[in-house]
Every structure is written in structure tokens, then in C-alpha cells.
Amino acid sequence: MADVISPIPQRIVEAAVLAALEEDGAFDDVTTRALVPADQWGRGTFIAKELGMIAGLQVAAAAMSTLDSQISFDALVEDGTRVEAGTEIAEVEGPLGSILSAERVALNFLQRLSGIATLTDEFVHAVSGTGARILDTRKTTPGLRHLERYAVRAGGGQNHRFGLGSGLLIKDNHIRAARDRGAPDLETIIARARDASAHTMRVEIEVTNLEEVKEALAGRADVILLDNMPIDEMRRAVELIAGRALVEASGGVTLDSVRDIAETGVDYISVGRLTHSAPALDISLEVATV
Amino acid sequence: MADVISPIPQRIVEAAVLAALEEDGAFDDVTTRALVPADQWGRGTFIAKELGMIAGLQVAAAAMSTLDSQISFDALVEDGTRVEAGTEIAEVEGPLGSILSAERVALNFLQRLSGIATLTDEFVHAVSGTGARILDTRKTTPGLRHLERYAVRAGGGQNHRFGLGSGLLIKDNHIRAARDRGAPDLETIIARARDASAHTMRVEIEVTNLEEVKEALAGRADVILLDNMPIDEMRRAVELIAGRALVEASGGVTLDSVRDIAETGVDYISVGRLTHSAPALDISLEVATV
Amino acid sequence: MADVISPIPQRIVEAAVLAALEEDGAFDDVTTRALVPADQWGRGTFIAKELGMIAGLQVAAAAMSTLDSQISFDALVEDGTRVEAGTEIAEVEGPLGSILSAERVALNFLQRLSGIATLTDEFVHAVSGTGARILDTRKTTPGLRHLERYAVRAGGGQNHRFGLGSGLLIKDNHIRAARDRGAPDLETIIARARDASAHTMRVEIEVTNLEEVKEALAGRADVILLDNMPIDEMRRAVELIAGRALVEASGGVTLDSVRDIAETGVDYISVGRLTHSAPALDISLEVATV
Amino acid sequence: MADVISPIPQRIVEAAVLAALEEDGAFDDVTTRALVPADQWGRGTFIAKELGMIAGLQVAAAAMSTLDSQISFDALVEDGTRVEAGTEIAEVEGPLGSILSAERVALNFLQRLSGIATLTDEFVHAVSGTGARILDTRKTTPGLRHLERYAVRAGGGQNHRFGLGSGLLIKDNHIRAARDRGAPDLETIIARARDASAHTMRVEIEVTNLEEVKEALAGRADVILLDNMPIDEMRRAVELIAGRALVEASGGVTLDSVRDIAETGVDYISVGRLTHSAPALDISLEVATV
Amino acid sequence: MADVISPIPQRIVEAAVLAALEEDGAFDDVTTRALVPADQWGRGTFIAKELGMIAGLQVAAAAMSTLDSQISFDALVEDGTRVEAGTEIAEVEGPLGSILSAERVALNFLQRLSGIATLTDEFVHAVSGTGARILDTRKTTPGLRHLERYAVRAGGGQNHRFGLGSGLLIKDNHIRAARDRGAPDLETIIARARDASAHTMRVEIEVTNLEEVKEALAGRADVILLDNMPIDEMRRAVELIAGRALVEASGGVTLDSVRDIAETGVDYISVGRLTHSAPALDISLEVATV
Amino acid sequence: MADVISPIPQRIVEAAVLAALEEDGAFDDVTTRALVPADQWGRGTFIAKELGMIAGLQVAAAAMSTLDSQISFDALVEDGTRVEAGTEIAEVEGPLGSILSAERVALNFLQRLSGIATLTDEFVHAVSGTGARILDTRKTTPGLRHLERYAVRAGGGQNHRFGLGSGLLIKDNHIRAARDRGAPDLETIIARARDASAHTMRVEIEVTNLEEVKEALAGRADVILLDNMPIDEMRRAVELIAGRALVEASGGVTLDSVRDIAETGVDYISVGRLTHSAPALDISLEVATV
């Protein structure tokens, strides 16, 4: 699977890595400057310390090479690979001081992205065989959306719209606002939204009960988002929609609840915690002089 | 306690918030533009959905006002306050469309920072009465170090050095590098580091056994970092040091292990998971038209 | 109509205006500095010198206020208004030297955007009554896409996708590439594209003959783009599609040809020259001391 | 002629191209990502679709290589070459997906700059043999001044001052302001301007009648700008000046009127429409897989 | 005199000040944060500690207000004023911690710019009555050209061209290069330069002996720069030129030598040391709590 | 000595150099463009025109290569080398026009940094044999702190804290503020500061008399700064401190006074004039065509 993960544009990786190195003072590492001479060479191995899925090797590599272009980086596994504790996942070699100065930033990215991939992978496995796809949300870490969406892809998930400008999603508050301005039903609201937006976008609308599902179908919504609906009602909604629109479910989805949701027949399940609450995967860099 | 949290410089908050709004397409929210007219006014309430500690109200406020300076923001609690599920924590009022466009970014920051404050608060309570202080690490989210360090302060923790340029911390790899270049012991290494760095910095050195503690004391290290040491050995190290240096403990510290560590008498315990693995605190924004 | 034009986010306007003022050396106007003292006040009137439609008053205002916040700007008409030669469209008042230093940048934007609105308005009128809508394309001036899309809206046109990231449009070269990699027909290609992209995006595909129209319908394309098709074939394509997909026409569309195209029944006509070849509208600023 | 066109600094080209690629979403091309695998190679040919003069090959090349450094670009003609419809002007080869993602930006620049070069070339030919030189103005597209001035040079024109900081040009409004502050005549105004500005700058002044020409001569203006003057009066002004100052003509100059103006004996004719109203030259990119 | 100094554009001041505050860590002042609570108010007085001329009050004010908009700044003298040791030159009032955090940056600018103004003033006085004007050069501190040129103006000097793009100055190396490519004399070189550059620029040329002066006159140079010429030869050059060109002298000019140079009758004397070697003027900020 | 100077991170050098080249208009050098064809090659030698110490060759090299990567740069001496008038210090070779366009920026940096190194070297020699080390201060040129600190190191000096965020230094104004808020003595103030700041920082405190020295010792200050103290009192302070804290002296230190200060036994002497008043070292670039 790893071979089909669409990569992060290298420019975005480099910008993120450079900002992080500067934030960390990596170009002004007083300890390393005091103790590691420029001509001392070293080698390091990134090792997974627990079971999980790897994502972000491209970013770790960029952290090293941006700090010092003399550092070489060799990935020993591919992103999207499930590894056990103790697996060696990449090797670096170059000026030892530079490796030490870049280490923390490389690990900060690699651990976070691998944490997201690992959690996504768990959700994807939890729904396997159901036809439901796991989606991320806009609940990403500010500044890291491109990277975290990549980690979700690495974990086998699929990306929702990038942001507010790249997809039309009518949520409860939009509906409330429109009703307040005289829109009698979702059909009217969908028509209004469609009329005001690019013809290349689908219209997705959030509903909370079966009555709204009917209105959304009347408005020929392209995607219907069932938000925080009980499992039974969700199942009836799927039956009611009957393929006339794509169906997405959302709302506090956990590893405990995701399988039940998937079995209602929804097409997509969006999971905020993939990005807002994934714990980092424990990875370390073991360094030796050469 | 909340009244003594040193705030984040407003310029840093504004830069972070602006970048996040742009990343999210908040200035180009196609759905809101289609459905919410510019003259429709609204009001929203941020509500905690679970027990926790709040941090980041300044950031949430900036997200709103950066998107639209017509939005007013009133905090109902202060950062560093422990709240129960259902507590109203802040109110916004202004153009409804603007509130909706900024909502996700405001929440993404507020939930993440409150999550960190909540976890920090739990660690701080776990060691209460011992004299040990809880420290953060450099394992922060790339790009958010200033903000996450603030959340740690809000939670009652204390900050470690900001980055590689603002503190001298001789870690195992530096020691290995220096030994490789002929340094016979930690005393020599400390002297070398002290000689090469600013006289305003303390020297902290990482040790892994009692022999190294003795060498560090011989070198008159200002701070000795006991890394991944068994509790018993840690206790003997503290006795051996006997106030001649500050003592910090680190290494996979959890809520289960932190109290035992604190009771060894160490001065500081640094905890990576405060920032790399804190789950977001669940907070929502309830919106109404006015 | 002017009252419904969705505006350009002010931040984008300000960034564009600031860059233009710096490019023009407006903060270092040697002539004005030599001849106009800081306490000399002036007033100016923007006057249309030929028949056309106005767009960009917000940008002209920002050019003035960014150069000097003491300049006031009063629009006398709204964007999207058709004016005759001699119409006064806006007034400025403030430090005379500042008005002179900002004049060229204000006019450069206002003339260009009004030129685009004027041309768009002509196309919109040429198809009036047919149901076809006039779309812009990605053939905008590099750096000015947000502004030029606004001018198209001011002129009564509608915007196509913003860029390559915000809409799925399978063009002839994509089709060629996919066929080369074993895709037998458009149906397969559409399925492949749909599978790999966000579920919030419609799939639009470019076709050049009726056979391809059929394949696109088989693939349930959301939008079918008839590129450079003869009028008769276009009409047959519309009949064949019969409402099962939206239909867009494109390819060297001129004021001479656009009505015939519209009368084939297509839903959209995209016109590159709206932005790549619209001549500037002649507007001048008449200044007096006060 | 092409061999003497002073080029655009590469850094300016790269910055313009990068901003345009980002604006266009070229690093996030969802369609190409869905349909063109990274290992599919392609070749493309830029072909002029109508008669004109080429300018901007350096920019088109940079658009390609900035998107993907694996793309090679070979120009088949030089900038400043007049081509017929059907002429192949450049070839690219590299990853097909990258070529497609960069195509629009490359063409947007190339078509615009070639359009300006083509129009400039027409003006230059219209005055051939007269000794008058065709100048551009500050009526350029905001953000593209460096590039558009280059296109004017490519078309055989000459550049006026870059901006307000790099030349002293006393226009009617400056004169009005100075008179209002007690300057009795142009001689006084010229003296005042000369006194307040760098000794490396010439003084150019705008006049509208013969009386003002005399005052400008009395003030020993270096350049006299005849603005919107009737042809007869222009001729008398040139005779009156008699080589004591350079003479520039301006004001709504068209291809119809430019020859008559040139024959009055003026040294320079500045033409706003070179940059504010030149239609794009039609150029396409024909792509094939390899 | 102070009332006629053309100011630095506020935007340039703000950018310089912000960068300096960030460089100095002024938004992260650990000492002040530890010891000065946010509600402690203070007042400070800028006092000259030695005789000199003040320049840069606008910059010092911006340093304070950029750090904290609550700080008020009142200038007690104007830029360009000669002050004695002990003179109070400005007062600030606001949050004490903010005043302390911004103090160093405010003083760094104020002392440097006042140092330049002081030295310029000395040169200007040294030539008083001769008609010669004192010019700066491009030997400014990288990044501070706008500010240092202002300080020269404040000191009564005049600015030379801003940079390589805003004036034509043919120096010895250009002459050598042109001769190497077949230019027989300065007349030819001047003609070549004039032909290739904007008609709004004067041509200045550097000469080192009387023979070259003649060639420069033959070429009708607008300005002739006598570089490192002995006083006698300089006098003969001025006689030879006899008003047919402006005359500038340069080359290691000191306070000892400048009067003799001025008395040769040259129009301008450019002095590198105004900006590359002016010692800072000693100024302090005396702070009190309120 | 030159071999141990810790270098400036290349990224910082490149950013400084690029900004300076743009400020100087080096990418738009109208004279060079007019007179030096692109294919004319040249060679240049940097020559010291007076006795001094060289610093900044890395920066001069970057100025050349950033302007044109075809220019090669060979240093003939190392930074930190004392040279006599006439010493050749570096050679460049490449396109002549590019060398001329970058010359001024290369020299502006090289002369300034060498001026600082030269002055530092003089101070270091003045205290040789005493054990005192010469420190810089935060009185650097805004924007050039990294570079100027390097020049101090090249001259044999040592760097103080980088900025307000990287060291705790309690100055008179902080003391005054704290006393005003009820702190009875320096011991209390030191404790308060220590409590509120990172445990990796030493506490330095400024004192002005022996009484304060005692309080500082009672508070166990790590470093005591004797500010503007008479020599005799300084000697008594050193005796009183007796190795219990590091001792730094500051306050208007000159080459005349520095030896006496050093002989009191202080560990460090900080000298503002190293950076705020060092005259540039006279260096020229002699160019020849090849």
C-alpha cells in the first residue's frame, strides 16, 4: 500500500522543516558547537521503540539535509509500513554535530506523523470489509495540515476537503443562519448554495434527523453528512438515501464505535481524533561516531 | 494561580493565528459566502464538553479578531482554570459569517492548548507536596513551541530551555562525541563546554549512573540530568549530589511513575508527553443568530 | 446587481496594493517630495473617460489609505455599475503629496479591473436570455487571480475553479496520459479520478466529440466540457447529455461567437479573454489643492 | 536584435514564477495527481497560434523548472523573434505530470509578455526611420513591472524610469501644487525640484502649451514632456526647443497616431497601452507521452 | 533646519524596528518577565551624554510603540538639533517592563543615527561658505541605507544616488572594461552608456586626471567625479570644466582635508566615513517608576 | 587562532547578503548593464589598505556568489589574521559585470566586520596576561548581530548573551522596579528571578557599590556585573567576591582604561564600542579584465 501514497510537495516539506529548525535554535546549537568539532563524522539509526506505522520519512530526511546538506539519509522502510518495536527505520550519516542539531526536529515530525498514521491504520482496520472509508477532518494542528493529511493517507485513510475554500459543506450553523433569513427548508438552502458557488464543487450538507435527510434528498445534495446520529437512525438514513447521495458519518467517533457506524452502510466516516489526539509514536535516534 | 501565567507575546499569537486562518482557507469560505450575508449578526459560546483545564483564550480571541475585527470576544474564565463539562468559557459576538469562518481555527488552538494544560495539571497534582517541579521538553509541535510552552505554564508546569541556542545541555551523544575525541571524563567535558560558551549559561549534563554523577560533580555541573535511571539509583544519586547541583529526571515519565520519581528528591521532572501526546480537550462553539 | 458581488478579502487587497506601491517606489517619490510640502492638502476625483463598467473601487481605496491613512476615499458609484464617459466615480481627499504618490497604483488596478468587468459585462449581455452563464478561466494575470475573479463577478460573470487544487478537471492531456497507461475509455478514467480525489469535488471532463460524450456519460461525469467543438456538434452533445451532466463550452470564444454557443443550450461558457486580453478602461484622477 | 535584450534578473523571474505556481495550486494539482503517475514521462512543444513576437521564454522555462527540476526546457527561437502561426518556439521534456501542472503558469506569462512584445514591435515599426523611440510607462500590471519592461525591450522599445524613486518627472499636478504655494513659473519649479533632489537625476517636466515650453527652457529642463498636445503645436514646440532639451510626447498614443507624432521630431513617445492593454498572444503547449 | 528634513517612510521604520526587536529577543525578555509585573508603570527620559546632533527620534519612538502600543513617546527636541551633554531629548511613559524590553533597540538606532548626523554636521560646518555640498555614499550599513541616508540629511548633508539602479555612475572599472572592449575614449563610453539607459538619468563619470576631464567634457557628461585627485589638479579641473558639468570630489575625505577640497570650487564632496565610520553618539535612557 | 573561530551559519550569511544586494540595487545595476557585456570576464583582488585584522571573508564570498554563482572566490588569508597595508586578502574571478555589481556589498560587510575584529583585537591585546576576557554587548548594529558577534570572536573576544531571551541579567532598572514593588534587597530579587526563569540559566546582576556586592553574594548570584565602578572599588569588589561568583566589569570602557580594569582581577570586561563605534577597516577591490 505504501507505494501509492501521494507524497507531500517537497517545497512544503522544506518550508516546514526550516521553520522548525529555526524555532528550535538548531542553527545556533551552543552545546554541539562547544563539544563536537566540524570534522567529526557520525552515523545514526532511527529505531521504532513501539509497535506502529511509520509516516514522515521524507520530512525527517529534509530536516537533516536542510540543517546540513552533507548528511545522507537512507530510509530502511517505506512510509505506510507497520513496524514492531526495535525495527530500524532509517539511517543517517554525516557531520556528527549537524546530526545532533537536527535530531530533535526530525524526531518531532517523524513521531507525530507516525502517531497519526498508526491511529489511522487502527481505524481503517476496525472497519475493514465494510466498504466504509476513514476520512480526516479540519481538526489538524495549525500549520501542519499538509503533513498531517499525508500521514492519514499513509495510514490508509482518505482526505476530506483541504479547507474552507476547497469544498462546500453546509453545517448546522449555516442552516440556522439561512433559516433565520427565510429559507424554509434544506432544499432551498442547497439550491442557494449551489447557485452561489463554483460548478466544480459538490454540495455536502449536514443533517441530524430523517426529516432533514428527506429535505437534503429533495435538494439533490451530492453528499449527506449524518452528524452525531444514533446507530439505528443512521441505518435508516442510509436506507432512505439509497445511493442517491454519498453518505458520511461524523461526531465523536472512537475505535469502539467505528465498526458499528461502518456497518450501517455509510460511505465515509470522518474522525477528528486522527489528527487532534493521536499520541506520538516512540522513535529514537541512536548515534555513533565513525 | 491563573493570574501569574506569563502571557504569549501578542505578535506571536497573531502570526500563528493568521497562518492558521490562511491554511484553513478562512478568508475564502465558500459555504459561508454562499449562505450567510454580511449583515447577519451572531453570537457564540465556547463550551467545555469534558472536565479539564483551559488554556489559549488569547489565541482563540485573536483567531476571531484577525478574521474580522468586528467580532468581540469575552472570556468567562481565565486560562489555568479547571472547568467541568458544560462550563461556558467564552462568548463571541459579531458578523455571523465571520464567526463561522474563524470557528475551526479558534477551536483547533483552544482544544490543543487546553489539552496540554489539562495533562500538565494532572502531572503537577501527581507530585504535589514533593517539591519537584514538572518541566516541558523540546518535544513540541513544530511551529507551536511558544504556544505550547505557555499551555504548560497555564497547567502549572515550568518551561525548560526554549531551544538549542538558549541553554547548554550536554547529552549522551555529546559525551560520546567528546570521549571519542579524547576527553577522559565528564569533568573534562564540562570544562570544555563551559569554556566555549557564554558565561551567562549554566551547564547541565546528562548522566546514566552513579559513576557519571561523581564525574559531573567533580566538574561542578550546575544541573545534573538523571536519564532513565531506576528509582533506587535515582535516590542514591540525589543523596550523592546533596544539593551541590540541581537535579532533573527524565525518560518516559508517565502519570503512573511520576510520583515515585518525585519522591526521590529530584528538583525537576521533564515530561515529553505533555506536548507530544496530550489529547485535545473537547470544546465546542454554540452559535445563534441575533 | 452590484449589491450582491462577493467582495475580495481585505487582507488580499492590502497585500496586493502594498506590493504594487513598493514596486512603484511610491514610498520614495522624489518628485513629490521635492515639490509638495507635507501640509498641503488636496482633493481628487476619479473620472471615467470612456463607457464601461467599474470594478475595483475597494482596491483603489486601499491604495490610497495604505500610502497614507489620512486620505479619505468616497465611492460615488458601486462596483458593477455601467458608467458613461465623464462620470465621476470616486473622490479622495487628504495630503496632496500622498494622493499623487498613490495615484498611479490606484489607477493601474482600477483601470485593469474595470476593463475586465466591462468585457465580462459585454459577454454576459451577448448571451442574455439563453440561460448560459459566462465563466472565467485560469488565464489570469499571475499574482492577480483573486482580484481578476472579483472583476469577473462584478461584470456579472461567474468564477470557475480557483486553481489546480480546488477542482477536478480532466483535460485532453490527462486523458492522453491515462490512455497511455492502459485506461481503455473515459468511463475508466473518470472512475480512477473519482477514486483518488476528495468526495467533495465534482468530476469535470473535457471531450472533443460525441463518442467521448457518451463515454463521459457512462462514467457519470458531473460536468462535461465541450472543447473547441463546432456549433452543430455542440448542439447534438447537449441533446445527448440531456441534463444528466452540466455542460460547459470553451475554446477561443469571442463576442461574435458566444451567442451561437449559448443557444446550443450549454450551461456555461468559459472565456479566457475576459482576463488575458481585456483592454484597460480609461479612467483618470483630476486633482485640485484645497 | 534578440541578442542585445538585457535580461530579467533570474531571481526576479524565479520569485514571480513561484508565486504564480502557488497561486494556481500547481503544487497541489488534484487531477494530475489522480491520473498521471510520477514515472510517466512526457514531452511538450510550445507553438505560436498566431503571428507575433515572442518574449518570456526565460520565464516559461523557470515555471517548468521551479515546479520540477527534472523538466528540461529548450528554446527554439530567441525572445524578440517575430514568428508566424504554427511556429514551434520551445520544447520541454520531463515528468508528464509536472509539465501539466506547470503548463498554465508558463503559458500565462509567455502569452502576456509576447503580447506586449508584439504590440511594442508594431509601434516601433510604425515610427521606423523617424528617429523617435518608443517608451513604456508606469501603467504596468501591478507586480509584473520588471517582466513587462523586459517585454517592451524585447519588442524593440525602451524603458522609461522604473518608478517614482528613480526619476524626477514634474507632472501637471506637481506644477499645480507648486503654483498654489507661490511658485510663479516653471523655471522656479524646476529650480526647486533640482535643489531638492539627487544630482544624478535629470529633471523632466510636463508642459501643455508653448508658453510652458518657454518656461521649461528658461529653467533648463533636461527633458520636456509634451502631454496631449495637438500635432501642429507639438511641431512648433520641437522647433522652439531646438535641441536644448530632450523631447518626449505622450497622451493616448495609438498605432494610428504614432507616426504623425514621430514626424514632429520628438525624441521619445511614451505609450501606456503597450502594457495596460496589449492582448495576449495565442500560444499553446502540445503534449505527448514518451 | 530640522523642519525641512524629509522623513523616512513610516513603513520602513516599522520594518527595521520590528526586525531589530525580534533579533534582540525583546518579545521574550526573561529578566523583565521575571521581575516587572505587567501593571507596573514607568517613565523614562532619553538624555544625551555628550555634545552632538540628534537623529532618529522617529525610529526610537517606533521601537517603543512596536514593542507595546501603550507606550507614549514625546520628543523634546527635533531631529537635526545640536544638543549639549545632559540635554533631555525625549520622554516615554507606559508599562515599565515594555520600556525596559525596548530600550536597547531604541538606543541602538538613536545612537547610531545621531552619530552619523553629528559627523555629517561637522563636515557641513567645515565647508560652510564655500558652496560645496556634503554627500553620502553607498558605504552604508547593510540593511540600514534608508535610515542612514536620513541621518545624513538630518546632519545637513545631501544624498547621493540610492543604489545601483537609481543613477548612472561610470567608475574606473567600467571604463577599464569598456576600453578593453574597444572604446577609444571617455566620450565614446559616455555615449554608449547614455544610449543604453533611461533618458531620465544624468551621466556621471569618474576621472583621475585632466586628460580624462577633457574627454568627459567632450562626451558632455552631466557630472564629473574627481577621484583622489591632488588639490591643485582638482582646482585646475574645476577651471577647465567651467560650469559645463557638475563637479563632485571623492576619495578618503577627512575633516582635515575637506575644507581645502571645498575651496577648489567643486559642487559636491562625497564622504564615505559619514556612514561607515561614524562613532555612536552616547545617549542613555533614565527610567523611573510612576 | 583563526582556526577555532566558530563560523556564522551559512543561512544567516546568505539572508544578510541577499537583503543587502537587493537594497543596493545590485540586481539592477544600470551602469554595468550599459557598459559591461555578459561575456566579459574579470578578476579582482581584495587588498587591505591599512593595518588591521580581517573578518568576514565568508560574507564577502557569499555576496559574490549570491549575485552570480559563476564567480569564484579564494581567500588568501583566514579570518582572524592580522594584516599590513597592502596585503592581498582574497581573489575573485568570474563575469566582470557581476563582480562590479556585487563589489560594494562585499566591501561594506568586509570593511565593517574587519573594523570590529581589529578593534576587538586591540582590546584583547591591551589586557593580555591578565586573565580578563573581552566581551561584546547588545549594542550591535540592528540586523547584524550574528555577524558582528562573529567579528568579535574573530578578533579574539568572547560573546555575551545573544539577546534578552537567552540570558538573565538583572540591571539597575529591574532592581529599581522590584524595590518599588517591595523587594527589600538584591538577595530577594535574585531569588525572585531565579524562581521565575529556566533552571538552565545563570543569574547575573548589576551592582554599583560594595553594599550591593554583598547582597548579590547573599543571593548567590552566579555572575556579578560591576557597572561604572571606580578602579579602587572594583578591586575591593573582586576581593570581596573571592571567587564565589564570576565578575564582569562594564561602563564606558576604552583602550586607555581597559588594562587598569583588567588588573583588578575581574573575569570579564564588556565593551560596547567594539560594535557601536568601530571604524571600518579600509579595504579595496582591484579589478582587471581577463
mmCIF file of C-alpha atoms in Angstrom, chain E residues 20 23-26 28-32 34-37 39-40 96 100-101 103-104 108-109 112 138-146 161-165 167-170 173-174 176-178 180-181 189 192-193 196 201 275-280 285 287 289, chain F residues 20 23-26 28-32 34-37 39-40 96 100-101 103-104 108-109 112 138-146 161-165 167-170 173-174 176-178 180-181 189 192-193 196 201 275-280 285 287 289:
data_model
loop_
_atom_site.group_PDB
_atom_site.id
_atom_site.type_symbol
_atom_site.label_atom_id
_atom_site.label_comp_id
_atom_site.label_asym_id
_atom_site.label_seq_id
_atom_site.Cartn_x
_atom_site.Cartn_y
_atom_site.Cartn_z
ATOM 1 C CA ALA E 20 15.653 44.568 15.482
ATOM 2 C CA GLU E 23 16.736 39.910 16.830
ATOM 3 C CA ASP E 24 17.207 41.198 20.365
ATOM 4 C CA GLY E 25 14.649 38.796 21.828
ATOM 5 C CA ALA E 26 12.676 41.787 23.053
ATOM 6 C CA ASP E 28 10.919 37.217 25.126
ATOM 7 C CA ASP E 29 12.771 39.247 27.761
ATOM 8 C CA VAL E 30 13.236 36.693 30.509
ATOM 9 C CA THR E 31 14.622 39.087 33.093
ATOM 10 C CA THR E 32 11.885 41.631 32.748
ATOM 11 C CA ALA E 34 10.628 37.625 35.987
ATOM 12 C CA LEU E 35 10.832 40.939 37.801
ATOM 13 C CA VAL E 36 8.480 43.543 36.369
ATOM 14 C CA PRO E 37 4.749 42.847 36.615
ATOM 15 C CA ASP E 39 0.711 46.507 35.762
ATOM 16 C CA GLN E 40 3.829 48.396 36.853
ATOM 17 C CA LEU E 96 7.717 49.709 32.704
ATOM 18 C CA LEU E 100 12.908 48.111 29.504
ATOM 19 C CA SER E 101 12.472 45.444 26.818
ATOM 20 C CA GLU E 103 15.260 50.234 25.496
ATOM 21 C CA ARG E 104 18.315 48.696 23.848
ATOM 22 C CA ASN E 108 20.969 51.274 19.238
ATOM 23 C CA PHE E 109 19.159 53.114 16.459
ATOM 24 C CA ARG E 112 23.962 55.257 15.530
ATOM 25 C CA ARG E 138 26.760 53.717 -0.828
ATOM 26 C CA LYS E 139 29.134 52.764 2.004
ATOM 27 C CA THR E 140 26.224 52.374 4.416
ATOM 28 C CA THR E 141 25.487 49.633 6.914
ATOM 29 C CA PRO E 142 23.806 46.753 5.077
ATOM 30 C CA GLY E 143 20.095 46.903 5.789
ATOM 31 C CA LEU E 144 20.053 50.466 7.103
ATOM 32 C CA ARG E 145 20.524 52.550 3.968
ATOM 33 C CA HIS E 146 17.181 54.343 4.186
ATOM 34 C CA ARG E 161 22.041 58.043 -5.638
ATOM 35 C CA PHE E 162 20.236 55.399 -3.553
ATOM 36 C CA GLY E 163 21.763 52.397 -5.265
ATOM 37 C CA LEU E 164 22.993 50.884 -8.478
ATOM 38 C CA GLY E 165 19.572 51.052 -10.052
ATOM 39 C CA GLY E 167 21.763 56.546 -11.050
ATOM 40 C CA LEU E 168 24.358 56.123 -13.756
ATOM 41 C CA LEU E 169 27.885 56.453 -12.419
ATOM 42 C CA ILE E 170 30.681 55.262 -14.669
ATOM 43 C CA ASN E 173 36.362 49.709 -13.529
ATOM 44 C CA HIS E 174 33.576 50.366 -16.013
ATOM 45 C CA ARG E 176 38.592 49.791 -17.938
ATOM 46 C CA ALA E 177 36.030 47.209 -19.059
ATOM 47 C CA ALA E 178 34.827 49.385 -21.919
ATOM 48 C CA ASP E 180 39.051 46.541 -23.092
ATOM 49 C CA ARG E 181 36.146 46.135 -25.474
ATOM 50 C CA ILE E 189 31.959 55.414 -23.291
ATOM 51 C CA ARG E 192 27.402 54.161 -25.074
ATOM 52 C CA ALA E 193 26.095 54.471 -21.525
ATOM 53 C CA ALA E 196 21.654 52.162 -23.106
ATOM 54 C CA MET E 201 19.125 59.796 -15.740
ATOM 55 C CA THR E 275 28.234 56.206 7.337
ATOM 56 C CA HIS E 276 30.975 53.610 7.516
ATOM 57 C CA SER E 277 32.928 55.013 10.451
ATOM 58 C CA ALA E 278 30.818 57.445 12.467
ATOM 59 C CA PRO E 279 31.090 56.572 16.162
ATOM 60 C CA ALA E 280 27.784 56.242 18.029
ATOM 61 C CA LEU E 285 17.611 56.221 28.970
ATOM 62 C CA VAL E 287 13.945 55.196 33.939
ATOM 63 C CA THR E 289 8.601 54.001 38.224
ATOM 64 C CA ALA F 20 21.998 43.901 1.116
ATOM 65 C CA GLU F 23 18.940 47.154 -1.038
ATOM 66 C CA ASP F 24 21.853 48.272 -3.181
ATOM 67 C CA GLY F 25 20.021 47.576 -6.428
ATOM 68 C CA ALA F 26 22.754 45.127 -7.355
ATOM 69 C CA ASP F 28 19.536 46.205 -11.444
ATOM 70 C CA ASP F 29 22.925 47.890 -11.950
ATOM 71 C CA VAL F 30 22.191 50.258 -14.792
ATOM 72 C CA THR F 31 25.772 51.369 -15.350
ATOM 73 C CA THR F 32 27.211 47.909 -15.544
ATOM 74 C CA ALA F 34 25.141 49.586 -20.131
ATOM 75 C CA LEU F 35 28.893 49.074 -20.341
ATOM 76 C CA VAL F 36 29.941 45.550 -19.443
ATOM 77 C CA PRO F 37 28.735 42.737 -21.713
ATOM 78 C CA ASP F 39 30.615 37.564 -21.745
ATOM 79 C CA GLN F 40 33.376 39.815 -20.427
ATOM 80 C CA LEU F 96 33.233 41.137 -14.755
ATOM 81 C CA LEU F 100 31.310 45.050 -10.203
ATOM 82 C CA SER F 101 27.663 44.817 -9.195
ATOM 83 C CA GLU F 103 31.642 44.791 -5.104
ATOM 84 C CA ARG F 104 30.141 47.423 -2.825
ATOM 85 C CA ASN F 108 30.579 47.043 3.061
ATOM 86 C CA PHE F 109 30.407 43.803 5.036
ATOM 87 C CA ARG F 112 32.725 46.689 8.866
ATOM 88 C CA ARG F 138 23.931 44.009 22.776
ATOM 89 C CA LYS F 139 24.993 47.395 21.335
ATOM 90 C CA THR F 140 25.281 45.911 17.848
ATOM 91 C CA THR F 141 24.039 47.242 14.550
ATOM 92 C CA PRO F 142 20.359 46.348 14.195
ATOM 93 C CA GLY F 143 20.101 43.383 11.860
ATOM 94 C CA LEU F 144 23.757 42.379 12.017
ATOM 95 C CA ARG F 145 24.067 40.837 15.484
ATOM 96 C CA HIS F 146 25.042 37.363 14.294
ATOM 97 C CA ARG F 161 24.287 36.604 25.809
ATOM 98 C CA PHE F 162 22.740 36.857 22.346
ATOM 99 C CA GLY F 163 19.646 38.765 23.421
ATOM 100 C CA LEU F 164 17.030 39.294 26.063
ATOM 101 C CA GLY F 165 15.711 35.780 25.703
ATOM 102 C CA GLY F 167 20.324 35.099 29.480
ATOM 103 C CA LEU F 168 19.143 36.544 32.756
ATOM 104 C CA LEU F 169 20.786 39.876 33.532
ATOM 105 C CA ILE F 170 19.224 41.939 36.292
ATOM 106 C CA ASN F 173 16.215 49.394 36.230
ATOM 107 C CA HIS F 174 14.993 45.912 37.088
ATOM 108 C CA ARG F 176 14.555 49.731 40.871
ATOM 109 C CA ALA F 177 11.299 48.205 39.623
ATOM 110 C CA ALA F 178 11.499 45.315 42.077
ATOM 111 C CA ASP F 180 9.341 49.645 44.111
ATOM 112 C CA ARG F 181 7.251 46.508 44.437
ATOM 113 C CA ILE F 189 15.368 39.996 43.859
ATOM 114 C CA ARG F 192 12.516 36.014 42.634
ATOM 115 C CA ALA F 193 14.265 35.998 39.269
ATOM 116 C CA ALA F 196 10.628 32.642 37.563
ATOM 117 C CA MET F 201 20.192 29.969 33.087
ATOM 118 C CA THR F 275 30.358 47.099 17.839
ATOM 119 C CA HIS F 276 28.783 50.534 18.134
ATOM 120 C CA SER F 277 31.801 52.639 17.250
ATOM 121 C CA ALA F 278 34.417 50.577 15.436
ATOM 122 C CA PRO F 279 35.571 52.449 12.317
ATOM 123 C CA ALA F 280 35.548 50.420 9.098
ATOM 124 C CA LEU F 285 38.882 45.604 -4.625
ATOM 125 C CA VAL F 287 39.720 44.665 -10.742
ATOM 126 C CA THR F 289 39.748 42.120 -17.209
#
